[in-house]
Amino acid sequence: ESPSNANYSNNCDSRNTSTSSPLNHSSCQDSLRLLSLNSYPLLMNISKTFLTKEAASKAKMRMMSERKKEENAIVEAAKALLRQNRRTVDGWTFTIPSPHEYRHQWLWDSCFHAIALRHFDTAAAEKELLSLVASQHRNGMVPHESKYALLGIKLPYTSRITQPPLIARAALDVYKKSRNKDFLRQIFPRLQLYHRWLEKERETGNV
């Protein structure tokens, strides 16, 4: 019999001896013992349930913490790679897709680079797109590959084809982060000229 039940038993016994209650000492102890036996499984189940939930909660928190660390590591690695692949040619700064295979500026690669850069370096994102349209041809076409360079010196030619027109989408995404109207003033005339060229030279059947 537990000490707590013993105390209840004593209290019950003292009350019974001080009154003329028909409940005797033996029946009081039996009742308390029965109550204790009946409640023990319930208390154990409650304890197990509580401990199980607490353990599950701690495990979930640990898993979320580890996942957050992994996500942060991936983000930091991506930032480092973008910074590592930054190049400057003839005063224009941009990001190359690969230092081995794609060592120039590429149209939609730079658009995606700018979209990523805007999250942690809006100035670099703006430079990425301004560098892209700096290679625009007189007729408005933006080449899919530009900034050919030898020993950091720009070579005077570009590719003669373009890629899907993602520059306006990238410029809008960058502006939503930077809210830099000077950037819009610089790039908007170039975008107008580019889209006029697309309408004139690349539309087929109003598509």
CSV table of C-alpha atoms in Angstrom, one decimal:
chain,number,residue,atom,x,y,z
A,1,GLU,CA,0.0,0.0,0.0
A,2,SER,CA,1.4,3.4,-1.0
A,3,PRO,CA,2.1,6.1,1.6
A,4,SER,CA,-0.6,8.4,0.2
A,5,ASN,CA,-3.2,5.6,0.5
A,6,ALA,CA,-2.0,4.9,4.0
A,7,ASN,CA,-2.6,8.6,4.9
A,8,TYR,CA,-6.1,8.4,3.5
A,9,SER,CA,-6.6,5.2,5.4
A,10,ASN,CA,-5.5,6.8,8.7
A,11,ASN,CA,-7.7,9.9,8.1
A,12,CYS,CA,-10.6,7.6,7.3
A,13,ASP,CA,-10.0,5.6,10.4
A,14,SER,CA,-9.8,8.6,12.7
A,15,ARG,CA,-13.0,10.0,11.3
A,16,ASN,CA,-14.7,6.7,11.9
A,17,THR,CA,-13.5,6.4,15.5
A,18,SER,CA,-14.6,9.9,16.3
A,19,THR,CA,-18.1,9.3,14.9
A,20,SER,CA,-20.6,6.6,15.1
A,21,SER,CA,-20.3,5.9,11.3
A,22,PRO,CA,-21.1,2.2,10.5
A,23,LEU,CA,-18.0,2.2,8.1
A,24,ASN,CA,-15.3,0.4,10.1
A,25,HIS,CA,-11.5,0.6,9.7
A,26,SER,CA,-11.2,-2.5,7.7
A,27,SER,CA,-13.8,-1.6,5.1
A,28,CYS,CA,-12.2,1.9,4.6
A,29,GLN,CA,-8.8,0.3,3.9
A,30,ASP,CA,-10.4,-2.2,1.5
A,31,SER,CA,-12.1,0.6,-0.4
A,32,LEU,CA,-9.0,2.7,-0.7
A,33,ARG,CA,-7.0,-0.4,-1.8
A,34,LEU,CA,-9.6,-1.1,-4.5
A,35,LEU,CA,-9.6,2.5,-5.7
A,36,SER,CA,-5.8,2.4,-6.0
A,37,LEU,CA,-5.8,-0.9,-7.9
A,38,ASN,CA,-8.5,0.4,-10.3
A,39,SER,CA,-6.8,3.7,-11.0
A,40,TYR,CA,-3.2,2.3,-11.5
A,41,PRO,CA,-3.7,1.1,-15.1
A,42,LEU,CA,-5.4,4.3,-16.0
A,43,LEU,CA,-2.5,6.4,-14.5
A,44,MET,CA,0.0,4.2,-16.3
A,45,ASN,CA,-1.7,4.6,-19.7
A,46,ILE,CA,-1.9,8.4,-19.2
A,47,SER,CA,1.8,8.5,-18.3
A,48,LYS,CA,2.7,6.3,-21.3
A,49,THR,CA,0.6,8.4,-23.6
A,50,PHE,CA,2.1,11.7,-22.3
A,51,LEU,CA,5.7,10.3,-22.6
A,52,THR,CA,5.0,9.0,-26.1
A,53,LYS,CA,3.6,12.3,-27.3
A,54,GLU,CA,6.5,14.2,-25.7
A,55,ALA,CA,9.1,11.9,-27.3
A,56,ALA,CA,7.4,12.3,-30.7
A,57,SER,CA,7.3,16.0,-30.3
A,58,LYS,CA,11.0,16.2,-29.5
A,59,ALA,CA,11.8,13.9,-32.4
A,60,LYS,CA,9.8,16.1,-34.8
A,61,MET,CA,11.5,19.2,-33.5
A,62,ARG,CA,14.9,17.5,-34.0
A,63,MET,CA,14.0,16.5,-37.5
A,64,MET,CA,12.7,20.0,-38.4
A,65,SER,CA,16.0,21.5,-37.0
A,66,GLU,CA,18.1,19.1,-39.1
A,67,ARG,CA,16.0,19.9,-42.2
A,68,LYS,CA,16.4,23.6,-41.6
A,69,LYS,CA,20.2,23.2,-41.3
A,70,GLU,CA,20.3,21.2,-44.6
A,71,GLU,CA,18.2,23.9,-46.4
A,72,ASN,CA,20.4,26.7,-45.0
A,73,ALA,CA,23.5,24.8,-46.2
A,74,ILE,CA,22.0,24.4,-49.7
A,75,VAL,CA,21.1,28.1,-49.9
A,76,GLU,CA,24.6,29.2,-48.7
A,77,ALA,CA,26.2,26.8,-51.2
A,78,ALA,CA,24.0,28.3,-54.0
A,79,LYS,CA,25.0,31.8,-53.0
A,80,ALA,CA,28.6,30.9,-52.9
A,81,LEU,CA,28.4,29.4,-56.4
A,82,LEU,CA,26.7,32.4,-57.9
A,83,ARG,CA,29.3,34.7,-56.4
A,84,GLN,CA,32.1,32.5,-57.6
A,85,ASN,CA,30.8,32.5,-61.2
A,86,ARG,CA,30.6,36.3,-61.4
A,87,ARG,CA,32.6,37.8,-64.2
A,88,THR,CA,33.3,41.4,-65.4
A,89,VAL,CA,34.0,42.0,-69.1
A,90,ASP,CA,34.3,45.5,-70.5
A,91,GLY,CA,32.8,47.0,-67.4
A,92,TRP,CA,29.7,44.7,-67.3
A,93,THR,CA,29.3,42.2,-64.5
A,94,PHE,CA,27.3,39.0,-65.0
A,95,THR,CA,27.2,35.3,-63.9
A,96,ILE,CA,28.5,32.5,-66.1
A,97,PRO,CA,26.7,29.2,-66.1
A,98,SER,CA,29.9,27.2,-65.9
A,99,PRO,CA,33.6,28.2,-65.7
A,100,HIS,CA,34.5,25.3,-68.0
A,101,GLU,CA,31.8,24.8,-70.6
A,102,TYR,CA,29.8,28.1,-70.7
A,103,ARG,CA,32.2,30.9,-70.0
A,104,HIS,CA,30.2,33.8,-71.5
A,105,GLN,CA,26.9,35.5,-70.7
A,106,TRP,CA,23.8,33.6,-71.8
A,107,LEU,CA,20.3,35.1,-72.2
A,108,TRP,CA,17.9,33.0,-70.2
A,109,ASP,CA,20.6,31.7,-67.9
A,110,SER,CA,21.2,35.3,-66.8
A,111,CYS,CA,17.5,35.8,-66.3
A,112,PHE,CA,17.4,32.9,-63.9
A,113,HIS,CA,20.5,34.1,-62.2
A,114,ALA,CA,19.0,37.5,-61.7
A,115,ILE,CA,15.8,35.9,-60.3
A,116,ALA,CA,17.9,34.0,-57.7
A,117,LEU,CA,20.3,36.9,-57.0
A,118,ARG,CA,17.4,39.2,-56.1
A,119,HIS,CA,16.8,37.3,-52.9
A,120,PHE,CA,20.1,38.3,-51.4
A,121,ASP,CA,21.8,40.8,-53.7
A,122,THR,CA,19.4,43.1,-55.7
A,123,ALA,CA,22.3,45.2,-57.0
A,124,ALA,CA,24.0,42.2,-58.5
A,125,ALA,CA,20.6,41.1,-60.0
A,126,GLU,CA,20.1,44.5,-61.6
A,127,LYS,CA,23.7,44.4,-63.0
A,128,GLU,CA,23.0,40.9,-64.4
A,129,LEU,CA,20.1,42.1,-66.6
A,130,LEU,CA,21.7,45.5,-67.5
A,131,SER,CA,24.7,43.6,-68.7
A,132,LEU,CA,22.5,41.3,-70.8
A,133,VAL,CA,20.7,44.1,-72.6
A,134,ALA,CA,24.1,46.0,-73.1
A,135,SER,CA,24.8,43.4,-75.9
A,136,GLN,CA,21.6,44.2,-77.7
A,137,HIS,CA,21.9,44.6,-81.5
A,138,ARG,CA,20.8,47.8,-83.2
A,139,ASN,CA,17.6,46.2,-84.5
A,140,GLY,CA,16.6,45.2,-81.0
A,141,MET,CA,17.6,41.6,-80.9
A,142,VAL,CA,19.2,40.4,-77.7
A,143,PRO,CA,21.7,37.6,-78.5
A,144,HIS,CA,21.5,34.4,-76.6
A,145,GLU,CA,25.3,34.4,-76.1
A,146,SER,CA,27.5,37.5,-75.6
A,147,LYS,CA,30.5,38.9,-73.7
A,148,TYR,CA,33.0,36.7,-75.5
A,149,ALA,CA,36.3,37.6,-74.0
A,150,LEU,CA,39.9,36.7,-74.2
A,151,LEU,CA,42.0,37.4,-71.1
A,152,GLY,CA,39.2,39.6,-69.8
A,153,ILE,CA,39.1,41.6,-73.0
A,154,LYS,CA,35.7,41.8,-74.7
A,155,LEU,CA,35.7,40.4,-78.3
A,156,PRO,CA,33.5,42.4,-80.8
A,157,TYR,CA,30.9,39.9,-81.7
A,158,THR,CA,28.0,37.9,-80.3
A,159,SER,CA,25.7,35.0,-81.3
A,160,ARG,CA,23.2,35.9,-84.0
A,161,ILE,CA,20.2,34.1,-82.5
A,162,THR,CA,18.1,34.8,-79.4
A,163,GLN,CA,16.3,32.7,-76.7
A,164,PRO,CA,12.8,32.7,-75.2
A,165,PRO,CA,12.1,36.3,-74.0
A,166,LEU,CA,12.4,36.0,-70.2
A,167,ILE,CA,14.1,39.4,-69.6
A,168,ALA,CA,10.9,41.3,-68.8
A,169,ARG,CA,9.8,38.7,-66.4
A,170,ALA,CA,13.2,38.7,-64.6
A,171,ALA,CA,13.3,42.5,-64.6
A,172,LEU,CA,9.8,42.7,-62.9
A,173,ASP,CA,10.8,40.1,-60.3
A,174,VAL,CA,14.0,42.0,-59.5
A,175,TYR,CA,12.2,45.3,-59.3
A,176,LYS,CA,9.6,43.9,-56.9
A,177,LYS,CA,12.5,43.2,-54.5
A,178,SER,CA,14.6,46.3,-55.1
A,179,ARG,CA,11.9,48.9,-55.8
A,180,ASN,CA,14.7,50.8,-57.7
A,181,LYS,CA,13.0,53.0,-60.3
A,182,ASP,CA,16.4,54.0,-61.8
A,183,PHE,CA,16.8,50.4,-62.8
A,184,LEU,CA,13.4,50.4,-64.6
A,185,ARG,CA,14.3,53.6,-66.3
A,186,GLN,CA,17.5,52.0,-67.6
A,187,ILE,CA,16.1,48.7,-68.8
A,188,PHE,CA,12.6,49.6,-70.0
A,189,PRO,CA,13.6,51.2,-73.3
A,190,ARG,CA,15.8,48.2,-74.1
A,191,LEU,CA,12.9,45.8,-73.4
A,192,GLN,CA,10.6,47.9,-75.6
A,193,LEU,CA,13.0,47.6,-78.5
A,194,TYR,CA,13.5,43.9,-77.9
A,195,HIS,CA,9.8,43.1,-77.9
A,196,ARG,CA,9.2,45.2,-81.0
A,197,TRP,CA,11.9,43.2,-82.8
A,198,LEU,CA,10.3,39.9,-81.6
A,199,GLU,CA,6.9,41.1,-82.9
A,200,LYS,CA,8.4,42.0,-86.2
A,201,GLU,CA,10.9,39.2,-86.8
A,202,ARG,CA,9.6,36.3,-84.8
A,203,GLU,CA,5.8,36.4,-84.8
A,204,THR,CA,4.1,33.9,-87.1
A,205,GLY,CA,0.4,34.1,-87.5
A,206,ASN,CA,0.0,36.5,-84.5
A,207,VAL,CA,1.8,34.0,-82.3
